Coordinates of C-alpha atoms in Angstrom, one line a residue:
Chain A
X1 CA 49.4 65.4 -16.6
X2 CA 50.4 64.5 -20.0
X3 CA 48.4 64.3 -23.1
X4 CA 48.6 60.2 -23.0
X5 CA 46.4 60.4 -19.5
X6 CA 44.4 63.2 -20.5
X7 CA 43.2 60.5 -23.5
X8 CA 42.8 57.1 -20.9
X9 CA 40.6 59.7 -18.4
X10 CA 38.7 60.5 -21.7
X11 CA 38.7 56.5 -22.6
X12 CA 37.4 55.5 -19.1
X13 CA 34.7 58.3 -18.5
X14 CA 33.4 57.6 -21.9
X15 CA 33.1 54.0 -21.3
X16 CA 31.8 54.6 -17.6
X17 CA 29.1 56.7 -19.5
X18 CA 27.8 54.5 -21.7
X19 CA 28.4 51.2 -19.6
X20 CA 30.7 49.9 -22.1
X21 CA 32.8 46.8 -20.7
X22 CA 36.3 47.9 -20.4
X23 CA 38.0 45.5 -21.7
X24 CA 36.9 46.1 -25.2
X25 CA 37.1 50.0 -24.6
X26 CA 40.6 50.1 -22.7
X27 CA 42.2 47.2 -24.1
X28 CA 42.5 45.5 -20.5
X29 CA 42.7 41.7 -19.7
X30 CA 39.7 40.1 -18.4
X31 CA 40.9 37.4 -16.2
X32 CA 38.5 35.0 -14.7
X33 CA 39.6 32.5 -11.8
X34 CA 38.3 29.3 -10.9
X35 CA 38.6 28.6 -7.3
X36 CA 42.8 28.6 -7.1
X37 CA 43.2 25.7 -9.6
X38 CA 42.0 27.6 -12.7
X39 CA 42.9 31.2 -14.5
X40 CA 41.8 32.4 -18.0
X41 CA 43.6 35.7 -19.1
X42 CA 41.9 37.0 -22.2
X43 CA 43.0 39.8 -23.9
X44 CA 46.7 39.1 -23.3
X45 CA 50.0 40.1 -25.1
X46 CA 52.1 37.4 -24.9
X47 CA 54.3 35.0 -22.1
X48 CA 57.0 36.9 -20.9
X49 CA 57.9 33.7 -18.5
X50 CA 56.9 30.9 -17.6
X51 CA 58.1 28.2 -14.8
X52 CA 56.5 25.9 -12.4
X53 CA 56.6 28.9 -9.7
X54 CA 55.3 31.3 -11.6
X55 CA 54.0 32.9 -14.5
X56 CA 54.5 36.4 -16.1
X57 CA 51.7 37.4 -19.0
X58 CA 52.4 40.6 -21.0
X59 CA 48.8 42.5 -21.2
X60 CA 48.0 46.2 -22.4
X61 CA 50.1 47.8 -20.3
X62 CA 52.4 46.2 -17.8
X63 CA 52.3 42.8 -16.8
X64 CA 50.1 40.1 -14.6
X65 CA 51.9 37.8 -12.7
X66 CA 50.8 34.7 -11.4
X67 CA 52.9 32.4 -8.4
X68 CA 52.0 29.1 -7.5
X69 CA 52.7 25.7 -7.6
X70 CA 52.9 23.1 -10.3
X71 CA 51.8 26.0 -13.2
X72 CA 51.2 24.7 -16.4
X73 CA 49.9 26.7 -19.4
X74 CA 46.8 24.0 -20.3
X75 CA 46.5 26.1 -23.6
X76 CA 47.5 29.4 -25.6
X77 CA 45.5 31.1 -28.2
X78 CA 46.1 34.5 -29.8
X79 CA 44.1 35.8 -26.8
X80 CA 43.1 33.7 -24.5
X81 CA 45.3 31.1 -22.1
X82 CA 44.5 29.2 -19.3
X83 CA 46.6 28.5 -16.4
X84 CA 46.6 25.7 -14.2
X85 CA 47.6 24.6 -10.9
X86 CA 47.4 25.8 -7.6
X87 CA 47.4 29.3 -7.9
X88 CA 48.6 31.0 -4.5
X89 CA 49.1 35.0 -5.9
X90 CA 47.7 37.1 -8.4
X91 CA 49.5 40.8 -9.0
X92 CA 49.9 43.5 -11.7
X93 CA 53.0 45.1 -12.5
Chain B
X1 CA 37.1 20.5 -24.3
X2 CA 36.4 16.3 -25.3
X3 CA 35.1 17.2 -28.6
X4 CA 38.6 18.7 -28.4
X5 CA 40.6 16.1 -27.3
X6 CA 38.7 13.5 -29.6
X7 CA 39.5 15.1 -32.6
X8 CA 43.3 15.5 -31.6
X9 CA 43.1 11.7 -31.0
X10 CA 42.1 10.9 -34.5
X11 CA 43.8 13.4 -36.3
X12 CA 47.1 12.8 -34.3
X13 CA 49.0 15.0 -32.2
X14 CA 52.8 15.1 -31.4
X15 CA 54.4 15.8 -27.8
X16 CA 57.2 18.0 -28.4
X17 CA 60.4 18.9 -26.3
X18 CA 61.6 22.4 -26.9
X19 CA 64.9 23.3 -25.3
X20 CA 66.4 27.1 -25.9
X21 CA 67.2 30.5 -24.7
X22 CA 63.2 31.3 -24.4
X23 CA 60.9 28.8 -24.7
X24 CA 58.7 31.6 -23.6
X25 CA 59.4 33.2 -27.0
X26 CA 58.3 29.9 -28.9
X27 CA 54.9 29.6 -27.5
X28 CA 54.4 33.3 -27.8
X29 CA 55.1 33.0 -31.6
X30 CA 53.4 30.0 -32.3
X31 CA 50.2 31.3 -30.4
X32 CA 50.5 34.7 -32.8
X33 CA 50.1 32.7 -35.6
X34 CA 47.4 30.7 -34.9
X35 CA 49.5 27.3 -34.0
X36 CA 47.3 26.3 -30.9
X37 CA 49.4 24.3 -28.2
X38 CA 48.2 22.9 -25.5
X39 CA 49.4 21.6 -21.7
X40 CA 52.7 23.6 -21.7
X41 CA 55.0 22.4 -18.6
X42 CA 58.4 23.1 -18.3
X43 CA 60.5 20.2 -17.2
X44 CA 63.8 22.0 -16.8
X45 CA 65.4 24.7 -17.4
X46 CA 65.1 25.9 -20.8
X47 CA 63.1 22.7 -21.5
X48 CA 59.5 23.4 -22.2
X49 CA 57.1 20.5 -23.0
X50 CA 53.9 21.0 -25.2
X51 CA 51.7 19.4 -27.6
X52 CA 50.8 20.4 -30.7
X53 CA 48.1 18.6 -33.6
X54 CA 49.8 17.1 -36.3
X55 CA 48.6 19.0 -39.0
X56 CA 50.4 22.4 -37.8
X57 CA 54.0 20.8 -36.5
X58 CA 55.4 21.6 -40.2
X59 CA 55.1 25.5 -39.4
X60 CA 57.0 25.5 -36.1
X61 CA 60.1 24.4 -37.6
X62 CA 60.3 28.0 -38.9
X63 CA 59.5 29.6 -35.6
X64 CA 62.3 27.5 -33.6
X65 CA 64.4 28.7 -36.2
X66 CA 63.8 32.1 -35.9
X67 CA 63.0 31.8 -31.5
X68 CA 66.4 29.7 -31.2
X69 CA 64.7 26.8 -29.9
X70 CA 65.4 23.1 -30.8
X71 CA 61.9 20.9 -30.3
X72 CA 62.3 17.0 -30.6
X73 CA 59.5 14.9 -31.1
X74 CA 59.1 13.0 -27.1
X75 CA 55.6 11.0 -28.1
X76 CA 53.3 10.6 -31.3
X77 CA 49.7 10.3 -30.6
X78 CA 46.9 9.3 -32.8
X79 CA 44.8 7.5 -35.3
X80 CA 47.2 8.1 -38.5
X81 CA 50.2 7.3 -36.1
X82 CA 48.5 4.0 -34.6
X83 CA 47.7 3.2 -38.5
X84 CA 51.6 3.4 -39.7
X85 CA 52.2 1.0 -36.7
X86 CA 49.9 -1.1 -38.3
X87 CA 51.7 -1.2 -41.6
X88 CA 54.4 -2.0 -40.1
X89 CA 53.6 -4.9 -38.3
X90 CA 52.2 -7.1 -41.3
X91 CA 51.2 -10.5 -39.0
X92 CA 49.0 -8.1 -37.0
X93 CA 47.2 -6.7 -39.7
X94 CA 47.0 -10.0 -41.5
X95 CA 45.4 -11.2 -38.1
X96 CA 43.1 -8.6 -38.8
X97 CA 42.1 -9.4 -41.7
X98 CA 42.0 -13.1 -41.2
X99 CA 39.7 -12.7 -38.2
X100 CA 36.8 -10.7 -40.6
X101 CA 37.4 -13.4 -43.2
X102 CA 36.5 -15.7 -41.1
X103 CA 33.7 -14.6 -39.2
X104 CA 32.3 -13.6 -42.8
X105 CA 33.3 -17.2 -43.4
X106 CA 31.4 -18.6 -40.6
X107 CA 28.4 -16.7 -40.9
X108 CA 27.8 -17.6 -44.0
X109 CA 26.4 -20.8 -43.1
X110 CA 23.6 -22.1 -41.8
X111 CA 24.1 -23.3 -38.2
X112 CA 20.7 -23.7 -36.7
X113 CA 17.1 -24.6 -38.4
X114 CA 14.8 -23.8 -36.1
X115 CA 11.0 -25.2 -36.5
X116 CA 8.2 -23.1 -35.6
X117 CA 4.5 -23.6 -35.3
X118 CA 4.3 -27.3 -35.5
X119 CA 2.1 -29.2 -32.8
X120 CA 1.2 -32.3 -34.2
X121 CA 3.8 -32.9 -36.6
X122 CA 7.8 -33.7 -34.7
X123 CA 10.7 -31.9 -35.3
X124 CA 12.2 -34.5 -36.8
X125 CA 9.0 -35.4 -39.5
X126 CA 9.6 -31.5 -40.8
X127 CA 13.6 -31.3 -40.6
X128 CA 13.7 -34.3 -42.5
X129 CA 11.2 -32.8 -45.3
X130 CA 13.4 -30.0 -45.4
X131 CA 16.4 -31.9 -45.5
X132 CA 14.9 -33.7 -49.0
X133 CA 14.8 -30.1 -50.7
X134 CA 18.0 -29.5 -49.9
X135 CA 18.0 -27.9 -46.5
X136 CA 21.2 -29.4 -44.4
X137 CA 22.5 -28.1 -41.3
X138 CA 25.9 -27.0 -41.9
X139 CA 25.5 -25.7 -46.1
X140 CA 26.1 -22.9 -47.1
X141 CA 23.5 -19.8 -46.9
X142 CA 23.6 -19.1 -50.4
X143 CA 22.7 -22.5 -51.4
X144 CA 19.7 -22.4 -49.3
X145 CA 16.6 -22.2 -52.1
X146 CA 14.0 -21.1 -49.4
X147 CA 11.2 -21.4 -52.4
X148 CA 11.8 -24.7 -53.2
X149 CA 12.4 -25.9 -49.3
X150 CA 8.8 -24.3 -48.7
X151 CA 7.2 -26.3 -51.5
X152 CA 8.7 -29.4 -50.9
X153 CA 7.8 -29.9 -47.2
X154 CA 3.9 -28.7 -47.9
X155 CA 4.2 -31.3 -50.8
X156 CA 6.2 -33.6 -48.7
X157 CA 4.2 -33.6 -45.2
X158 CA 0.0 -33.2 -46.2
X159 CA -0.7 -32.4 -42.6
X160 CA 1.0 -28.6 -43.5
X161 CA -1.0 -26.0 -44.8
X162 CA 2.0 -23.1 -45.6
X163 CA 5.0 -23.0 -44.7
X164 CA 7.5 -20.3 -45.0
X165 CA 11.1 -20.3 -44.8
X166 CA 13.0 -17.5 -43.5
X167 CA 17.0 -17.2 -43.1
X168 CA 17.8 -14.8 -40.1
X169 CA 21.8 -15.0 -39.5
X170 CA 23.3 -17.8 -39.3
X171 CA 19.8 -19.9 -38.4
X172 CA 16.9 -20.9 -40.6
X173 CA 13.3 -20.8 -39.2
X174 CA 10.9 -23.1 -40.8
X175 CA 7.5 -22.0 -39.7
X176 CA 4.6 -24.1 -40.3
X177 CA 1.3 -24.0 -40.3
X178 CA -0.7 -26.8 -39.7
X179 CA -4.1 -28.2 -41.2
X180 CA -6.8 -29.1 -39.0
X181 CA -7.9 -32.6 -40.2
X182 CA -11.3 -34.0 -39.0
X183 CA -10.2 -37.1 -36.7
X184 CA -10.5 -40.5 -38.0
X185 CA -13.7 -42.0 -37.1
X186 CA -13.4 -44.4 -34.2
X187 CA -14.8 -48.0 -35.9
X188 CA -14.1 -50.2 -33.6
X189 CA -17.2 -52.3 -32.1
X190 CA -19.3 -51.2 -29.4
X191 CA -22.3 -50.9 -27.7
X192 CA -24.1 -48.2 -26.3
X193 CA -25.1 -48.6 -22.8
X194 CA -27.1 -47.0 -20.0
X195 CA -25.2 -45.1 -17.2
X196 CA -28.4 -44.5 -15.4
X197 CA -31.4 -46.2 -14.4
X198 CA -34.5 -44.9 -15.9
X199 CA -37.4 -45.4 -18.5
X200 CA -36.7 -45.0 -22.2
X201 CA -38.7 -42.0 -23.5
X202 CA -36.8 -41.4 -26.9
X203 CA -34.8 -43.7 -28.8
X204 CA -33.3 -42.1 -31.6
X205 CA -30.4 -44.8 -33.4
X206 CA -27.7 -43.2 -36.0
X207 CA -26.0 -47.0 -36.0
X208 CA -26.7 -50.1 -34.5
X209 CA -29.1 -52.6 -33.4
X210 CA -31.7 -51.0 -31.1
X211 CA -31.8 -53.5 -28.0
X212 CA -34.6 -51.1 -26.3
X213 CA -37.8 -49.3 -27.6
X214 CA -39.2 -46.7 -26.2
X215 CA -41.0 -47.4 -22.5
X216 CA -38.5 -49.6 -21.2
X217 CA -37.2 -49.6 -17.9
X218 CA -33.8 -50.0 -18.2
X219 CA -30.9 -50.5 -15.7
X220 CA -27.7 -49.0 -15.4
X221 CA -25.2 -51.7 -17.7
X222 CA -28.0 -52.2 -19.7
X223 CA -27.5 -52.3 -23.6
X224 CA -29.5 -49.7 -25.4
X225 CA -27.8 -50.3 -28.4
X226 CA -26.1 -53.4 -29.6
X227 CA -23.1 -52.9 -31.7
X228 CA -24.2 -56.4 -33.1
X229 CA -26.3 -56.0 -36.2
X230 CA -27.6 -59.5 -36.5
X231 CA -28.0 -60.9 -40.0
X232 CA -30.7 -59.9 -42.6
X233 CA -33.7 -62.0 -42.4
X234 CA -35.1 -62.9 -46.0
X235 CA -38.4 -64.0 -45.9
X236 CA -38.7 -67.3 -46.9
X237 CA -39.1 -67.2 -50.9
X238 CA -42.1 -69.7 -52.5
X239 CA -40.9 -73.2 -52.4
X240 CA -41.5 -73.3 -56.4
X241 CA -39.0 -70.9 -56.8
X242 CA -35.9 -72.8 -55.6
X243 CA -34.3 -75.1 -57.8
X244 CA -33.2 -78.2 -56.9
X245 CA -29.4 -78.5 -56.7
X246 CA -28.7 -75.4 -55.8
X247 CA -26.9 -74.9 -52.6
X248 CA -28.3 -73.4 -49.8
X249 CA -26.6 -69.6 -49.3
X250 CA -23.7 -69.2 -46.6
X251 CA -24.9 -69.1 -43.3
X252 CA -24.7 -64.9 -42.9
X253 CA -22.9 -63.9 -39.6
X254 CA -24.0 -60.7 -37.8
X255 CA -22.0 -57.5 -38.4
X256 CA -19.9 -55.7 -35.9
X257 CA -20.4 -51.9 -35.7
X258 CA -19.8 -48.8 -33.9
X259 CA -23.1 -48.3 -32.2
X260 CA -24.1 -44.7 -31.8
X261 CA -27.3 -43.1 -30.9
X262 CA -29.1 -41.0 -28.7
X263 CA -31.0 -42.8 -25.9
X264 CA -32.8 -40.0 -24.1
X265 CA -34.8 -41.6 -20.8
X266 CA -36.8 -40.2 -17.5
X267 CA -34.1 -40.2 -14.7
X268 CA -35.3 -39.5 -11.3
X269 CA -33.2 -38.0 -8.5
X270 CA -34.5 -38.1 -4.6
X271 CA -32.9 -35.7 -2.2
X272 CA -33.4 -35.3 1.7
X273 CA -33.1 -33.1 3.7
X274 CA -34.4 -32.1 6.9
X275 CA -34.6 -28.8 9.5
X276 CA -35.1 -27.9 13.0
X277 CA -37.9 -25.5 14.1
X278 CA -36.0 -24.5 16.8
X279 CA -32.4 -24.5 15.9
X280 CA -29.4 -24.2 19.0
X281 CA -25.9 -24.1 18.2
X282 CA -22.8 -22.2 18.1
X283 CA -21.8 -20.1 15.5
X284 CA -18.7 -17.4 14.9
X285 CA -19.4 -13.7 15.8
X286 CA -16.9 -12.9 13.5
X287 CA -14.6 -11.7 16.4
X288 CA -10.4 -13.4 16.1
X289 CA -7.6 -13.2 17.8
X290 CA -3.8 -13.8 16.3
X291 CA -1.3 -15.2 18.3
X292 CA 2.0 -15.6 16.7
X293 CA 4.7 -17.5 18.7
X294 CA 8.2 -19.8 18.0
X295 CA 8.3 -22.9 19.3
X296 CA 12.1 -23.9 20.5
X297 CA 12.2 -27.4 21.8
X298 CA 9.2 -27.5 23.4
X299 CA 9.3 -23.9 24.7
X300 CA 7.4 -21.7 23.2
X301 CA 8.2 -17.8 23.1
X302 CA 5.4 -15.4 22.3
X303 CA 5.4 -12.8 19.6
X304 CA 2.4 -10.8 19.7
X305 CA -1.1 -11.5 20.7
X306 CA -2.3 -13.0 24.1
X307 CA -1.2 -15.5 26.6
X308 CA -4.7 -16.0 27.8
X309 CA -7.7 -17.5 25.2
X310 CA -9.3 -14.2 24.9
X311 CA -13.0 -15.5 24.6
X312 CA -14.8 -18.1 26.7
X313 CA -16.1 -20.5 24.1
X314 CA -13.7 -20.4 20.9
X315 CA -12.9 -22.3 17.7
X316 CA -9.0 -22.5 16.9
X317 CA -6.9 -23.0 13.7
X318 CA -3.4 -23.3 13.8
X319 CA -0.6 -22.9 11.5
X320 CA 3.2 -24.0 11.7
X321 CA 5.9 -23.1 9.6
X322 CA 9.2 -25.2 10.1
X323 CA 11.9 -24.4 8.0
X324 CA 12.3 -27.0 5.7
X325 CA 14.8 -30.1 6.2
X326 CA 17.9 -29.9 4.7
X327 CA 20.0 -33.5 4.6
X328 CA 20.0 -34.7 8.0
X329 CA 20.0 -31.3 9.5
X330 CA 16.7 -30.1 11.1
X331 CA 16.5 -26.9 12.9
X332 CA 14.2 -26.9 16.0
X333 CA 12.4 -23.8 15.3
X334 CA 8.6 -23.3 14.4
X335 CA 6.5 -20.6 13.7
X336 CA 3.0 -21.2 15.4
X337 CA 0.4 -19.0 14.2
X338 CA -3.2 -19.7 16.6
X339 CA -6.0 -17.6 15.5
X340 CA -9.3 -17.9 17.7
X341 CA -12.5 -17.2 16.7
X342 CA -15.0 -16.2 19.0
X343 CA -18.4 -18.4 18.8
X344 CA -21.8 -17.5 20.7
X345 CA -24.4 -19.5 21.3
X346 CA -27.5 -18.9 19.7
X347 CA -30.8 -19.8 19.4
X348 CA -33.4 -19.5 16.3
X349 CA -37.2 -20.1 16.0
X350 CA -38.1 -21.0 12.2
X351 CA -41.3 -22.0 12.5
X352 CA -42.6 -24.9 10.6
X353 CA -43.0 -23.1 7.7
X354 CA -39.4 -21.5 7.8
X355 CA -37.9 -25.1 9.0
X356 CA -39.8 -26.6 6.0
X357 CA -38.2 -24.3 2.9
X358 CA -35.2 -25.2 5.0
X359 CA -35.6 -28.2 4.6
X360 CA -36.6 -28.1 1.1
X361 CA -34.0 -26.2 0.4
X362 CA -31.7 -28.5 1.5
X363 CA -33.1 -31.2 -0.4
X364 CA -33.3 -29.5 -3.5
X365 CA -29.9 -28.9 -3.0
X366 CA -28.7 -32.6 -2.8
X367 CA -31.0 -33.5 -5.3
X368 CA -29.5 -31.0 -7.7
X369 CA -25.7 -32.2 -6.9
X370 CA -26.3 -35.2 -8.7
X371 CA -28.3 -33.9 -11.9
X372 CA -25.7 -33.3 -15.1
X373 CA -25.7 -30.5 -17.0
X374 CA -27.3 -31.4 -19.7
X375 CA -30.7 -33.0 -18.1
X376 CA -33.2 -31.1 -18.6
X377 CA -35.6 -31.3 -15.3
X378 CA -39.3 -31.8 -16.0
X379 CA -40.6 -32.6 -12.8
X380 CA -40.4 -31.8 -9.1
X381 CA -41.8 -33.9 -6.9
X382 CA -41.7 -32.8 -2.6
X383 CA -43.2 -35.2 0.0
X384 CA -42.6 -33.9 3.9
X385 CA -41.8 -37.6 5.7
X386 CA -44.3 -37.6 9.1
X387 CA -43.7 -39.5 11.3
X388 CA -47.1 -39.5 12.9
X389 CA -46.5 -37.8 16.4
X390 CA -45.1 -34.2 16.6
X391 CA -41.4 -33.7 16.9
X392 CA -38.8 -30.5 16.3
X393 CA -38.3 -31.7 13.1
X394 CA -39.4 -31.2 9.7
X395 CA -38.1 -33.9 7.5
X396 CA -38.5 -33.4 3.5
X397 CA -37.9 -35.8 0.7
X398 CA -37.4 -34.5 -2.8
X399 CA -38.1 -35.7 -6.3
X400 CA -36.7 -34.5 -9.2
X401 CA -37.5 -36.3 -12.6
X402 CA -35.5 -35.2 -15.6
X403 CA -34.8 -36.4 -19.4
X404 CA -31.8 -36.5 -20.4
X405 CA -29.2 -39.0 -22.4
X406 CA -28.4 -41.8 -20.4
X407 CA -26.1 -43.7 -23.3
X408 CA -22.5 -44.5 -23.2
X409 CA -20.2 -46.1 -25.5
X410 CA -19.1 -49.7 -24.1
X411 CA -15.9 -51.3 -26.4
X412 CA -16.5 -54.9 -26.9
X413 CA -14.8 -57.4 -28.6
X414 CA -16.7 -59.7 -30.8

């Protein structure tokens, strides 16, 4: 167990402790789905790709990738986007 | 999110085509800095399509350059763009501005005058007024002096108290208000004669020869008073007095007048009526039946109520609805509505006494019908009728004196 872990076990007991969300605390995405037509990903780091089938969003650490059909990015701000379409699979890399 | 899209539509906003290595790279640049972008679909390969407001498209060309992306402009949206469309078509905007020229145009005249208020006086009588001051159908609004119009029909028509003139759009509203003038006096010879007969009590004469005096009997027709004042009778002077030669003065002809007066006189009015002491008859219990049925050529189909006449002795009333003719076609359908009222029998003892306020009653009663208003009643006169041997009947005559004015005004021409 290196020193990085040692510091995001610290992170997440301290935020468990004092009922801090953790996506200000750990820096995670919070991603909030609509049914399988919407997705909001806030907190993000970026598009790493982005076609009809699927999209690939840089967040934290690693990646979130959403498959579908018919994907289109309805906006993109600093920190926020929205996906839309019909949404089939939701996974972390 | 429409707040949104309303602003984009009247600030402008561009569809843009970006074709490269990595779009992805674009959009992840443009959102860094703040550039918001909106519906991203990719087309193609390496063909990503976005829009962007018109405002921040200046900043992207340095992102493309540094992203390796090419963007082309694919659709312009928007107020400003709609508006350089509209400088370049010059008949369209001249169109424009020939249609508000000329609806200023239009409504600056008046089109309608509209008269308010007026119920003796005609449309016409107060249009024409106004058309003396200046106030035309068809002129122009600021020509319109509504001061002087309003003076010039109060001087113009005398029957108009005020008048004010309002201009509302395209229509002027005259409103008017009228004077209420005492009706000319109605001088045409007549008499005044008696509706009624009766005996003359008070004879109280305002114009006019008086052709009764007070104690007359008169009979309806009869003149009370004549509308013929006859000549001045000069008593005869001394004999010394008249000169000879001179002529004799013009035979003086009676004048013609409007008689008026008051001729107030005793009318009587007789009544009868009469009672049994012991009354039989038939009379509703209040009890009904409804029967509702359609008649169809002569058969008739029941709705609701009974077949059979619920009650043994009845009174009926019947209503049909048809439906109502149209040309020649009639439609052989009725609506029959019988309602039955049960009626019993019944027998009641008055007495003489309670047959004779009956009958009294019902003297009075026809007596009164025939009395106006505005009699006053001074006397009451009841007589029971006997007939000399005794019957079930009580038979009662009534009386009624009254005073009251029994003159009316009779044209006549001399």
């Amino acid at each position: 167990m290196g020193w990085r872990d040692f510091q995001r076990k610290v992170k997440r007991q301290f935020s468990e402790a004092m009922e801090l969300p953790g996506d200000v605390v750990l820096d995670l995405p919070k991603i909030i789905m609509v049914g399988n037509i919407q997705l909001f990903i806030e907190n993000h780091r970026g598009i790493i790709e982005y076609t009809p089938e699927g999209v690939r969003v840089s967040v934290g650490e690693g990646e979130v990738v959403v498959s579908g059909e018919n994907l289109m990015l309805r906006n993109i701000l600093p920190d926020e986007l929205c996906v839309e379409g019909k949404i089939r699979s939701l996974s972390f890399f | 999110m429409l707040l949104f899209r309303l602003m984009s539509a009247l600030l402008g906003y561009v569809v843009i085509m970006v074709t490269g290595e990595a779009p992805e790279r674009f959009v992840n640049m443009a959102a860094s800095r703040g550039i918001y972008l909106w519906d991203i679909t990719r087309v193609s390969e390496g063909a990503v399509l976005m829009k962007v407001r018109l405002g921040t498209v200046k900043s992207l060309r340095h992102i493309a350059r540094r992203t390796k992306c090419r963007f082309h402009f694919e659709r312009r949206v928007g107020l400003p763009f709609l508006y350089k469309r509209l400088l370049r078509r010059k008949a369209l905007a001249l169109g424009v501005l020939f249609f508000l020229a000329t609806l200023y145009l239009l409504s600056s005249f008046v089109w309608f005058i509209e008269v308010k208020g007026n119920e003796r006086l005609t449309v016409p009588e107060v249009l024409g007024a106004a058309a003396e001051a200046g106030l035309n159908r068809g002129m122009p609004k600021w020509r319109v002096e509504t001061g002087r119009v309003e003076t010039a029909i109060e001087e113009k028509l005398p029957l108009v108290a005020w008048t004010g003139v309002y201009i509302k759009g395209t229509k002027v509203i005259i409103e008017v208000a009228e004077r209420v003038v005492p009706d000319a006096e109605d001088n045409r010879p007549s008499h005044i004669i008696a509706t009624k007969a009766g005996l003359v009590k008070e004879v109280l004469i305002l114009n006019g020869h008086p052709a009764v005096k007070e104690g007359d009997t008169v009979s309806p027709g009869q003149v009370l008073i004549s509308g013929e004042i006859p000549p001045f009778e000069e008593p005869l002077k001394p004999v010394e007095e008249q000169k000879l030669g001179e002529e004799p003065k013009p035979q003086k002809t009676s004048r013609f007048v409007h008689a008026r007066g008051i001729i107030r006189a005793r009318v009587w009015y007789d009544g009868y009526g009469e009672a049994n002491i012991v009354e039989t008859g038939l009379r509703s219990t209040g009890r009904s039946e409804t029967r509702v049925s359609i008649k169809f050529k002569g058969k008739e189909i029941i709705l609701s109520g009974n077949q059979n006449v619920p009650y043994e002795c009845y009174d009926t009333e019947t209503l049909v609805k048809t439906i109502p003719q149209w040309r020649n076609l009639e439609v052989p359908v009725e609506l029959v509505t019988l309602k039955y009222y049960e009626m019993a029998e019944y027998r009641e003892e008055h007495g003489i006494e309670g047959a004779r306020s009956l009958a009294v009653e019902r003297a009075l009663a026809e007596a009164t019908g025939l009395i106006p208003k505005e009699a006053r009643v001074t006397n009451r006169l009841l007589e029971e009728i006997q007939t000399g041997h005794p019957e079930n009947i009580v038979r009662v005559k009534v009386t009624i004196e009254t005073i009251e004015d029994i003159g009316e005004e009779s044209l006549f021409k001399p």
